[in-house]
XYZ file of C-alpha atoms in Angstrom:
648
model
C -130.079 40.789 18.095
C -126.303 40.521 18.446
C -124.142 43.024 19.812
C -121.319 43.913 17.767
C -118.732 44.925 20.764
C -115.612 47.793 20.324
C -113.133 47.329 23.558
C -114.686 48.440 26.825
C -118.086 47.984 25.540
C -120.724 45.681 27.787
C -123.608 43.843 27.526
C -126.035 42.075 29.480
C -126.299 38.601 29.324
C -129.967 37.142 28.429
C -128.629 33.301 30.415
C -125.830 31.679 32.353
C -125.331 29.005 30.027
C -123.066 29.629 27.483
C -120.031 28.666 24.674
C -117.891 31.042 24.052
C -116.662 30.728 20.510
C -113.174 31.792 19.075
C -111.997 31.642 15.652
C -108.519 32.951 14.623
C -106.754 32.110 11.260
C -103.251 30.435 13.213
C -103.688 27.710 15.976
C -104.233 30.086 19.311
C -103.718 28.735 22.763
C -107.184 29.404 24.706
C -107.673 29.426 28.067
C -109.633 30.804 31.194
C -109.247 32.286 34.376
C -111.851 33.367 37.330
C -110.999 36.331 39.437
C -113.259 37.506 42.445
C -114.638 41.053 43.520
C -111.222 42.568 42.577
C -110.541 40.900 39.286
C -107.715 38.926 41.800
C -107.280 35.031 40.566
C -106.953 33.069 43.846
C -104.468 30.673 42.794
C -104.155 28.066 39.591
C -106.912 26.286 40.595
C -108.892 28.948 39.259
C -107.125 29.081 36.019
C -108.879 26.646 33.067
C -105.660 26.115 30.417
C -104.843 23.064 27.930
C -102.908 21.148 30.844
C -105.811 21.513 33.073
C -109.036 22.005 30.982
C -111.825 21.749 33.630
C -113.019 23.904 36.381
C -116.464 23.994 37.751
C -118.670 25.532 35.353
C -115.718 25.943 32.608
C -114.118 24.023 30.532
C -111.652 24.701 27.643
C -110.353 23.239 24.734
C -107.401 20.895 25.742
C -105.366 22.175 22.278
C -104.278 24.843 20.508
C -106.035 25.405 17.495
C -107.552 27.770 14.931
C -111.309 27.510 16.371
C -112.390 26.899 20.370
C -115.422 26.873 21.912
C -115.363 27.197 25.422
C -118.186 25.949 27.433
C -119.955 28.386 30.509
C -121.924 27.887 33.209
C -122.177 30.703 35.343
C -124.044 29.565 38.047
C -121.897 26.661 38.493
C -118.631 28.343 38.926
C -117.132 28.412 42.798
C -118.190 30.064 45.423
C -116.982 33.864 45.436
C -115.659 33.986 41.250
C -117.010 37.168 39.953
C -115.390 37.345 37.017
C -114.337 35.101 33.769
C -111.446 36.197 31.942
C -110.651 34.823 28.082
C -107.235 34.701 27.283
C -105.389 34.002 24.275
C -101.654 33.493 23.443
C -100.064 32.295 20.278
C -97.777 29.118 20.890
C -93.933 28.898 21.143
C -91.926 27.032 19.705
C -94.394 25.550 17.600
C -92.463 27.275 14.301
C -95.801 29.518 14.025
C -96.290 33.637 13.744
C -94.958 35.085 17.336
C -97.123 38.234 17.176
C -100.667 38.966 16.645
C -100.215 41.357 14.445
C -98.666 39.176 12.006
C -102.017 37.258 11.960
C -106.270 38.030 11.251
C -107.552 39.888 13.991
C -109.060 37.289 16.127
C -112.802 36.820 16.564
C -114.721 35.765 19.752
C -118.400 35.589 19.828
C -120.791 34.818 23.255
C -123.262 32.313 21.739
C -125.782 30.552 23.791
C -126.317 26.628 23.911
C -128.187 26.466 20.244
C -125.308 28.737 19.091
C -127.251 32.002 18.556
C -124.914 34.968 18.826
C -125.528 37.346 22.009
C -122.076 39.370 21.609
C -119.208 38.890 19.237
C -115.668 41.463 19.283
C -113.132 41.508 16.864
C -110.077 41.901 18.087
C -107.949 44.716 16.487
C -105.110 46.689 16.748
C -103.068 44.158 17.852
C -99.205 44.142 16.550
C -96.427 42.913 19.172
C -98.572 41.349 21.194
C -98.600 37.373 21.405
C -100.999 37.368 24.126
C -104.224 39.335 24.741
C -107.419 39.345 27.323
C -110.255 38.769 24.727
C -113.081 39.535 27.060
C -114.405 38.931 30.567
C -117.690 37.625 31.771
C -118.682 39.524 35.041
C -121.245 39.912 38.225
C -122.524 43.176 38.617
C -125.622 43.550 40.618
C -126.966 39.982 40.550
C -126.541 40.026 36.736
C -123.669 39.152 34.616
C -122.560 40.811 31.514
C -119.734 40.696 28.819
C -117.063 43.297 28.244
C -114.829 43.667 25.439
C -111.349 43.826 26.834
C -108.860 43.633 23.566
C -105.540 44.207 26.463
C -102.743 42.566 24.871
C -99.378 41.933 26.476
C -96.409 41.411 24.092
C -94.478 39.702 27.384
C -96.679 36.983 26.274
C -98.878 34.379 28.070
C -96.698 35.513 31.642
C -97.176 38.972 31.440
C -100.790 38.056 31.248
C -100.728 35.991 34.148
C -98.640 38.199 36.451
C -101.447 41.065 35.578
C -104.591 39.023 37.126
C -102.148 38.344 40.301
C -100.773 35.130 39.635
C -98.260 33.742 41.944
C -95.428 32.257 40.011
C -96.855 33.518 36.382
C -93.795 32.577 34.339
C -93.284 28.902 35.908
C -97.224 28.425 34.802
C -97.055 30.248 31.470
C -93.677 27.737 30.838
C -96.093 25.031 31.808
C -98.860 25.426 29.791
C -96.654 26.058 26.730
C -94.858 22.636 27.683
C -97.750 21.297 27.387
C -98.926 22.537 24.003
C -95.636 21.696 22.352
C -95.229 18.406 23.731
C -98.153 17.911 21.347
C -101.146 16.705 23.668
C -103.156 17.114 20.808
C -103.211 18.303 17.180
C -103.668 21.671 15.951
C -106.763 22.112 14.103
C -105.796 23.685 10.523
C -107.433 27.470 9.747
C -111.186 27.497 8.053
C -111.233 27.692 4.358
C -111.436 31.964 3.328
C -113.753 33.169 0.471
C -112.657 34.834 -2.787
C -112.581 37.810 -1.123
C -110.399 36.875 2.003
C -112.985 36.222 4.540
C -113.467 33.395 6.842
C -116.456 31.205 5.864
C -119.427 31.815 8.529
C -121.168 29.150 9.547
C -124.531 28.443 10.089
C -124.216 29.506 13.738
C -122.932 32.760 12.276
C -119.727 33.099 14.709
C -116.778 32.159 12.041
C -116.262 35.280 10.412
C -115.605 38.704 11.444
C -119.170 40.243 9.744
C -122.070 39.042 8.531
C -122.566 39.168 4.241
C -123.918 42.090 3.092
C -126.160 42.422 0.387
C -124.779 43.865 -3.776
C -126.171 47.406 -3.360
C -126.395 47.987 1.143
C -128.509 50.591 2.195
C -126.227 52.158 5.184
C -128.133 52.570 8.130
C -127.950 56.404 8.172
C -126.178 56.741 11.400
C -126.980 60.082 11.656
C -129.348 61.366 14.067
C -130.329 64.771 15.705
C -129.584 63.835 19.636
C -131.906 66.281 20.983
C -134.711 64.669 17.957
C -135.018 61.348 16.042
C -133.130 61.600 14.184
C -116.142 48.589 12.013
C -113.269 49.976 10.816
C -113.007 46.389 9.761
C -109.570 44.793 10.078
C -108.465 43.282 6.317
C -107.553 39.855 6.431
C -103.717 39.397 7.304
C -101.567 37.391 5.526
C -100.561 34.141 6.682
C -97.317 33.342 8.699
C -95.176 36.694 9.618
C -96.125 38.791 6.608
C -97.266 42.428 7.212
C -100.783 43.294 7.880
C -102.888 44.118 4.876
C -105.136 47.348 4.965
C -106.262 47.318 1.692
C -109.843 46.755 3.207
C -110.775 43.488 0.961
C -113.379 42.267 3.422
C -115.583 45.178 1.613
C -116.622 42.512 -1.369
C -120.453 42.699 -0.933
C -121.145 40.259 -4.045
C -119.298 38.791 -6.713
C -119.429 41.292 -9.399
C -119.638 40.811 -13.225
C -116.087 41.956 -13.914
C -113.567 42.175 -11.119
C -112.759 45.371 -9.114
C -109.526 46.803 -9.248
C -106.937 45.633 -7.775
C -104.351 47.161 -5.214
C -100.483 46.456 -6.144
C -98.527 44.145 -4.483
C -97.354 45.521 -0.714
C -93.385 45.449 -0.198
C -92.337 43.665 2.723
C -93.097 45.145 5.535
C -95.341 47.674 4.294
C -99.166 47.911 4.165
C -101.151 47.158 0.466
C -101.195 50.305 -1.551
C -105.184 51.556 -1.680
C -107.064 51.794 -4.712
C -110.051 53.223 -5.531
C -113.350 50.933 -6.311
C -111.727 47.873 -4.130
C -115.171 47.560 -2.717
C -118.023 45.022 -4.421
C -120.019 46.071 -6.411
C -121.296 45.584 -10.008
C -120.976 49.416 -11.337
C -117.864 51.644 -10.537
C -120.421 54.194 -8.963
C -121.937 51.266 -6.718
C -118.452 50.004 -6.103
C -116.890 53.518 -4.871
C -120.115 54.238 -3.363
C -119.600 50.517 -1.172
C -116.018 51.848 -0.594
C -117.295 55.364 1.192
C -119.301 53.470 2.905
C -116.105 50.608 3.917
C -114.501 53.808 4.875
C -116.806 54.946 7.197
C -117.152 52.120 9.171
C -113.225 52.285 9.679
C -113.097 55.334 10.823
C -116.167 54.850 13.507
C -114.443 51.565 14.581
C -110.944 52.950 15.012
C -111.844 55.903 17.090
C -114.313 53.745 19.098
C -111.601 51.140 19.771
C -108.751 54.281 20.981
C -111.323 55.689 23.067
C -112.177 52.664 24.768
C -108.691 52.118 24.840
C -108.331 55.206 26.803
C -111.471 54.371 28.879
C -110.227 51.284 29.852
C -106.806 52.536 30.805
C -108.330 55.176 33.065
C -110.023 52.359 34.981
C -107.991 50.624 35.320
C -105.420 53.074 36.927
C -108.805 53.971 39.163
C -108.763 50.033 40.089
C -105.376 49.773 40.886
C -104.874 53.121 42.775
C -107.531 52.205 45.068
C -106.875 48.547 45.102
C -103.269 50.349 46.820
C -104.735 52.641 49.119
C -107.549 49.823 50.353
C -104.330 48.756 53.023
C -104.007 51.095 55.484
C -100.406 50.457 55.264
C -100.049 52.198 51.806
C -101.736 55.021 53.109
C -98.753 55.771 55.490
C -94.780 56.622 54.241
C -94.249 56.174 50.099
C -96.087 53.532 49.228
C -98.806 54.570 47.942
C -97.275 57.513 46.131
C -95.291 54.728 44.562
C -98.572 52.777 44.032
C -100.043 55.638 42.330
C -97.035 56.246 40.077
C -97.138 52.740 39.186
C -101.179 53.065 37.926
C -100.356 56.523 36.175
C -97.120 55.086 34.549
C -99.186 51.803 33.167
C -102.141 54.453 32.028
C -99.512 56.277 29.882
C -98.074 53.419 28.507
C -101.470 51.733 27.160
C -103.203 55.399 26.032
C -99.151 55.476 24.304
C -100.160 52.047 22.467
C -104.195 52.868 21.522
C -102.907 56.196 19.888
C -100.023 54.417 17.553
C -102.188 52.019 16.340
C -105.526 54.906 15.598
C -102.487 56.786 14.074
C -101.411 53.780 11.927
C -105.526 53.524 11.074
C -106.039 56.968 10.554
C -102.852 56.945 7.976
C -103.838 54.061 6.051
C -107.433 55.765 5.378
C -106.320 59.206 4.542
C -104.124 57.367 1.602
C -107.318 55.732 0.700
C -109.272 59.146 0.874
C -106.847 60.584 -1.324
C -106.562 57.871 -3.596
C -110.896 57.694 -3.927
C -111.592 61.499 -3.833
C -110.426 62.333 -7.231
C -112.033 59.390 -8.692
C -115.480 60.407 -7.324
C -117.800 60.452 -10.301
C -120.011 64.417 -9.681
C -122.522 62.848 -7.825
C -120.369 62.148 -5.228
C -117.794 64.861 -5.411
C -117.148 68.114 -4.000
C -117.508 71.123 -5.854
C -114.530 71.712 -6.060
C -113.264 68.460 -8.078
C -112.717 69.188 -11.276
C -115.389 66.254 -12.290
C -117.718 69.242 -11.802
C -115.886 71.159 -14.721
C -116.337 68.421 -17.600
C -119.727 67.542 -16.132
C -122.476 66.657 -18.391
C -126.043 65.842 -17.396
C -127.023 61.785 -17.216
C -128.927 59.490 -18.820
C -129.333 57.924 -15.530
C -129.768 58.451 -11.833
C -126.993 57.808 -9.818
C -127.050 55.421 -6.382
C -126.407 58.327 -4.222
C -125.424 62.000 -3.866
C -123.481 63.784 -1.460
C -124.995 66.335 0.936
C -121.433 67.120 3.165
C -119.043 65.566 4.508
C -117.977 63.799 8.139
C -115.122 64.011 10.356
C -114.092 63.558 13.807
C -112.069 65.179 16.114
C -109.262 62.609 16.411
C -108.252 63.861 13.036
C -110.348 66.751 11.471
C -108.540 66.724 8.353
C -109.817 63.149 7.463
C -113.461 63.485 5.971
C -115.686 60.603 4.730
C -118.107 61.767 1.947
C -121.788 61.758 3.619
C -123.990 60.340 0.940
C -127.770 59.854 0.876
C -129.288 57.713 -1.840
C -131.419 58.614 -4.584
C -134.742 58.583 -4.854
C -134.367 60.178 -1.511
C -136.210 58.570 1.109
C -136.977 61.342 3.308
C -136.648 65.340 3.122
C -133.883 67.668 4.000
C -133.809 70.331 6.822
C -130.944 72.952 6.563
C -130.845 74.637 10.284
C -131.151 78.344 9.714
C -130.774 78.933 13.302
C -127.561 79.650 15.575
C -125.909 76.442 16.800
C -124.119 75.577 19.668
C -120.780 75.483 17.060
C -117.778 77.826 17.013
C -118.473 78.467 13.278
C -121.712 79.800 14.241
C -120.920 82.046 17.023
C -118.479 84.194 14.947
C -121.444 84.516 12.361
C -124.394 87.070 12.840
C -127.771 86.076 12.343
C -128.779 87.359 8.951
C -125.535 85.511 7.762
C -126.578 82.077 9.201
C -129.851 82.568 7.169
C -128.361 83.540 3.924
C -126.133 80.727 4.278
C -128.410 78.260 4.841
C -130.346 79.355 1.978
C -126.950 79.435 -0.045
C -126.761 75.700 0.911
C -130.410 74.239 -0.033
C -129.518 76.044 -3.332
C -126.439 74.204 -4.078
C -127.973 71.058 -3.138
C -130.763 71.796 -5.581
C -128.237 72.073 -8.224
C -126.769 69.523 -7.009
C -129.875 67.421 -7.786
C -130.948 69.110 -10.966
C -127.548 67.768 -12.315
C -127.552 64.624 -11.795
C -130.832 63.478 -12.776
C -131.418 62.796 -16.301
C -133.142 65.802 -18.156
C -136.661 66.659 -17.741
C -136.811 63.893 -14.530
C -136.750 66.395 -11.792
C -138.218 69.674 -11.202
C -137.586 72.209 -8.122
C -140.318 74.756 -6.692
C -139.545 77.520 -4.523
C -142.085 79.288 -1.791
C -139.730 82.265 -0.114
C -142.961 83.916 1.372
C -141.672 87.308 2.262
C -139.049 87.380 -0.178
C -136.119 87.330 1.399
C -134.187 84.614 -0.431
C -133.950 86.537 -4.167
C -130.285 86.844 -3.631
C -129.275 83.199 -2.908
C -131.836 82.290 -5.793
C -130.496 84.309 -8.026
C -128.592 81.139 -9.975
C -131.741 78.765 -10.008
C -133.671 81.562 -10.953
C -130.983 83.249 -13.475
C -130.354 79.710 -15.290
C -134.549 79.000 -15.362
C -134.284 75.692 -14.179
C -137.191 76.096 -11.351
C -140.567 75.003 -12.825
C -141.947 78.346 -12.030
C -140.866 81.892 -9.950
C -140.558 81.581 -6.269
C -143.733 81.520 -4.694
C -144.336 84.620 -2.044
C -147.094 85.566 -0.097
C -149.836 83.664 1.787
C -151.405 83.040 -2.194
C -148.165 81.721 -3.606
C -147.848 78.899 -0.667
C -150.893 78.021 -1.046
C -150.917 77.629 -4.722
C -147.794 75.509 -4.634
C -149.099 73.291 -1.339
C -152.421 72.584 -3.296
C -150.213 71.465 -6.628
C -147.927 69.019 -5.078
C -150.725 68.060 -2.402
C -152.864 66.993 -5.627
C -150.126 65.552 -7.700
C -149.431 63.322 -4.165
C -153.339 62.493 -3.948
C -153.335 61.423 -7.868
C -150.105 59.111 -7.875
C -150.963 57.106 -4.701
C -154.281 56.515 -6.226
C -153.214 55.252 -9.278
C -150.656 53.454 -7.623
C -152.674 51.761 -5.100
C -155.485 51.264 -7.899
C -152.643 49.956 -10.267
C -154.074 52.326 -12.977
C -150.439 54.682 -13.834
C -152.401 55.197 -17.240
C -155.008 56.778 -16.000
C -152.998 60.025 -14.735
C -154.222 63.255 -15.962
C -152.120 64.131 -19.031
C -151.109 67.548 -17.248
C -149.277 65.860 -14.574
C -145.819 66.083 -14.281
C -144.238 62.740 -13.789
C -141.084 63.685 -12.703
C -139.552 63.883 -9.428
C -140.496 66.884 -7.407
C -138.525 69.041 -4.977
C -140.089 71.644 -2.869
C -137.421 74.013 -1.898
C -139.141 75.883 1.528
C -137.428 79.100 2.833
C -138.290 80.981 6.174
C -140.632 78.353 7.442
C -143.144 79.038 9.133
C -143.321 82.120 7.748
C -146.614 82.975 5.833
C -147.619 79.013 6.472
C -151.134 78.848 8.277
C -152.983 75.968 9.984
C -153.981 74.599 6.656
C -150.443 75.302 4.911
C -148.681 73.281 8.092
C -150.944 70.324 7.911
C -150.191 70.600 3.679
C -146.509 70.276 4.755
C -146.689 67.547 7.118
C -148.782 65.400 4.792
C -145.848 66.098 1.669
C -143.292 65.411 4.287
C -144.744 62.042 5.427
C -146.758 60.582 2.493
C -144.356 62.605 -0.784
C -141.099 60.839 -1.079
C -143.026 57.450 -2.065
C -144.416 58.834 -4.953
C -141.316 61.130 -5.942
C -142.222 64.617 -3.993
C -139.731 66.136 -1.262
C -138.997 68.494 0.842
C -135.915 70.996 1.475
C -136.726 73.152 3.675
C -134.898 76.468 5.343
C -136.096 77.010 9.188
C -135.069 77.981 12.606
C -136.952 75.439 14.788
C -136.833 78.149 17.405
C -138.842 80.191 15.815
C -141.202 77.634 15.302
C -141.471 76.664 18.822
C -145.276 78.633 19.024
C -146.727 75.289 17.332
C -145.674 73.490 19.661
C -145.563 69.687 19.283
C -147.575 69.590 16.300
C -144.104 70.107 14.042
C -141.913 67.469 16.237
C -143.144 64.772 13.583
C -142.001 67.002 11.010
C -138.535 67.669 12.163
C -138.100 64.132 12.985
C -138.853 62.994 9.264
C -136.493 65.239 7.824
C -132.030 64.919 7.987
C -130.980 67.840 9.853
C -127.921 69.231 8.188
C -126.281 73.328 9.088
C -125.174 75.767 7.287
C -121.778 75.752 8.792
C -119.743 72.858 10.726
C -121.404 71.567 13.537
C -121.436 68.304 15.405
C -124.842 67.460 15.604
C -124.896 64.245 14.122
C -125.495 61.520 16.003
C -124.394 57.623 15.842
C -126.485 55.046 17.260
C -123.811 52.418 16.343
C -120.666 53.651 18.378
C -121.716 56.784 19.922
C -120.010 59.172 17.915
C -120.982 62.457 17.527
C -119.827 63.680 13.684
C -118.634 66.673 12.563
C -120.951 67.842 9.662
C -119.002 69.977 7.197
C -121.754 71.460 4.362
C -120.343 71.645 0.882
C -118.798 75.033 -0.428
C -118.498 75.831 -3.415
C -115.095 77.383 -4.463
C -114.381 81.024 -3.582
C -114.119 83.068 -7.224
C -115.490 80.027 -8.876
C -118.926 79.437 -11.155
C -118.951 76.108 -11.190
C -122.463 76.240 -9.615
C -123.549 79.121 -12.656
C -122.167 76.339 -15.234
C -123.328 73.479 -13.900
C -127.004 75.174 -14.339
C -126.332 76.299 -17.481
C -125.689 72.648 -18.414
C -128.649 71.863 -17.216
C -130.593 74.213 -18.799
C -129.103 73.451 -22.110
C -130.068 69.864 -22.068
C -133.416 70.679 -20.925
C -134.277 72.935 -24.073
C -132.676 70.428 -26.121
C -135.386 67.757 -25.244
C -138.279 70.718 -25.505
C -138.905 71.264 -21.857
């Protein structure tokens, strides 16, 4: 499996022998350098460049050109290297772009010998910059790994040098360039680009930045409870000097029937304008819904890359303070004050850099959130979007529907719509219990509970009104009844297929109906007999909407859950259920499957939400509906209406 790096990420290495592929859309000078224990190059002769291509176990491309591929052998290398540095600088002189940010982000992948990718990192955020450490290859314990470095150094190839200790930097930086511009050999030209602005990947799969996705991609939900179970991408620059496009093109997923819309032409020296549906897609719905998704990927990637920015920055300073003090000569007069100062100054100056260029990310997706939110069809808007207001109930189901929204704490104001796609695939748990969030502790208990029932209601509604009519049906078991209040508008509007269930008799009544209707479908299903279904079944989707579990649930009422939980979304029956897991606890392990199967959402903003993919932990914000407002009461009312009108 290939690991998709952000900058200070590692990974272990599976061999030793290895090409190291790069592929940028402007001929790149790449080259190599080894450094020991320290990271400290011992002289040229461990430096691997176009005028001097070979070392002992490396060898680089003698040109610069769009596409390298560096050949590794780590076990091979001299005596005492520790470390393998990429570099890449952009020629001079050679009437090409003189900054990286003028050109695609590059892309470097760590392939083995039959060219199957271990780790690939795409370099972005670069802008003055016309020479950058791509990543190193290091020792650490017997074992080497790859990190994702990313440093660039707009003093150029020089700068560079002088930063890994090299002795007369700017005489070899003038060299090497000498020798690219004297024209040792040709530049190879830039691989063709799709339609929709990527580089073509190859069969090795190391050309482009990401692999195709599929028309209609089912996001990996990367939200997880941490204590349970549970990139941005760069857009394709233009060529030569023109500005940086973040538009976010690279979202095409297939070629749809009728092309997307289209962002207007960017002024010089200003980023594309966003529209919304610039994503692939072949619907508008499946196209915004692609776009959400585009979006979130940006965001994780762009924090990821700042705060490995930072990371890296920090240890470096670390590295360099000590590297100082290691001379008991520092450690005496104001020298190593002065070496400390240094360290600190250099930290400020890179964390200075990462947080421009999040700030110029951040920017550039908060005009595309405000340019997608109001075109949100209702399934995936907010309630308060005045889509809500003129909504009518479908024909059809939708791809998705929003349960909340995401955010981080780089820029809280900056949500991405959390979506989860319809038929759902697994149940819902809204925590009734107190979190560990601010918005919690200010709240008393019985307000955390009403809440959270206040929540499962509006996302009942939620689902009620975008289904077509007669296609979904909601039951309600509120044992001691405690939830009349918050039910009051399913209840009022008589929309639930019968009154909320109470007492031991009621939750066992409803168990025992779904349990049967699951029993019935997967036999027919499995016996490929849907004819044969009992005329008094109801067909359409079923949600159980639990409150105060496990509340008047006994032994057999548990297992009843479990069973809906695990075997009823395949045959249209889920779950959305109210619960503390605290007060749960007495059963023990026997519920941990159950929690597991279900996405954990609060009642109030909490960052609970795990992602496997970067680390993040996201900010879930539930959905509110309006103060003063009845767009929930109408929205109901709609529903009702167009139930009645079909007889049901």
């Amino acid at each position: 499996m290939t690991a998709e790096l952000v900058r200070g990420q590692n990974h272990t290495l599976p061999q030793t022998r290895l090409e190291i592929r790069v592929s940028a859309g402007t001929p790149v000078v790449a080259g190599a350098t080894l450094g020991d224990e320290r990271g400290t190059v011992r002289g040229v002769e461990w430096i691997a460049h176009p005028g001097s291509p070979q070392l002992p176990g490396l060898e680089v491309s003698q040109q610069a050109a769009a596409d390298h591929r560096l050949a590794v052998d780590l076990e091979a290398l001299p005596a005492g290297a520790h470390r393998v540095t990429v570099l890449l600088a952009l020629p001079v002189g050679a009437g090409g772009p003189a900054r990286f940010g003028a050109v695609p982000a590059p892309f470097v992948a760590v392939t083995g010998l039959d060219g199957a990718e271990i780790a690939t990192f795409t370099l972005t955020g670069l802008d003055a910059e016309s020479a950058v450490s791509a990543l190193e290859l290091y020792r650490r314990q017997d074992a080497w790994k790859v990190r994702a470095v990313g440093q660039g150094y707009a003093g150029g190839l020089a700068e560079m040098l002088a930063d890994q200790g090299v002795a007369d930097a700017t005489g070899l930086a003038g060299s090497i360039q000498e020798a690219v511009t004297r024209g040792l050999v040709r530049s190879v030209a830039p691989p063709p680009r799709t339609q929709g602005g990527d580089r073509v990947r190859h069969a090795t799969g190391a050309a482009g930045h990401r692999p195709p996705t599929p028309p209609a991609p089912e996001p990996p939900e990367p939200l997880a409870d941490p204590a349970g179970t549970p990139q941005p991408h760069t857009a394709p620059g233009p060529a030569a000097d023109g500005p940086v496009s973040y538009a976010h093109p690279r979202r095409q997923h297939a070629a749809p029937p009728s092309p997307p819309p289209t962002a207007p032409a960017a002024q010089p020296g200003q980023a594309a304008q966003p529209v919304a549906g610039d994503a692939g897609g072949w619907s508008m719905d499946e196209r915004l819904y692609n776009q959400i998704w585009g979006m979130f990927e940006d965001l994780a990637r762009a924090v990821a890359a700042y705060r490995s920015a930072v990371d890296f920055a920090e240890s470096r300073m670390d590295q360099e303070i000590d590297r100082a003090l290691s001379d008991p000569r520092n450690r005496i007069g104001g020298a190593g004050d002065r070496a400390r100062e240094g360290a600190r100054t250099k930290r400020d100056e890179l964390t200075s850099r990462a947080r421009e260029v999040l700030d110029r990310d951040l920017a550039q997706l908060a005009a595309e959130s405000a340019v997608v939110e109001p075109a949100l069809p209702a399934a995936y808007a907010g309630w308060g979007n005045p889509v809500w207001h003129a909504h009518r109930v479908p024909m059809e189901i939708p791809m998705a529907l929003r349960v909340g929204d995401l955010h981080l704490p780089e820029r809280t104001d900056l949500r991405v719509p959390l979506l989860v796609r319809l038929p759902l695939e697994r149940g819902i748990w809204v925590d009734s219990g107190r979190t560990a969030s601010e918005a919690a502790a200010l709240l008393d208990t019985g307000r955390l509970r009403r809440l959270a029932m206040e929540t499962a209601v509006a996302h009942a509604a939620r689902l009620l009104a975008v289904y077509p009519p007669g296609e979904f049906a909601v039951h309600v078991i509120d044992p001691a009844g405690a939830a009349a209040a918050p039910l009051a508008p399913l209840v009022d509007a008589g929309v639930l297929a019968g009154p909320p269930a109470a007492g031991p008799g009621g939750v066992a009544s409803v168990l025992a109906h779904l349990t049967r209707r699951v029993d019935l479908v997967q036999m027919a299903v499995r016996a490929g007999a849907a004819d044969s279904l009992p005329p008094d079944l109801d067909t359409a989707e079923q949600l159980l909407v639990v409150n105060d579990f496990p509340h008047g649930f006994d032994d057999r009422a548990v297992t009843q859950l479990r069973y809906l939980a695990d075997e009823g979304p395949a045959v249209g029956v889920h779950l959305l259920m109210v619960a503390d897991r605290e007060e749960a606890s007495a059963y023990g392990p026997v519920l941990d499957p159950l929690w597991r199967s279900l996405l954990r959402i609060t009642q109030v903003a909490d960052s609970h939400l795990a992602d496997p993919w970067v680390g993040h932990a996201w900010t879930y914000e539930p959905l509110a509906v309006p103060p003063g407002s009845r767009v929930l009461e109408q929205v109901l009312t709609a529903v009702a209406a167009a139930r009645r009108a079909i007889g049901r």
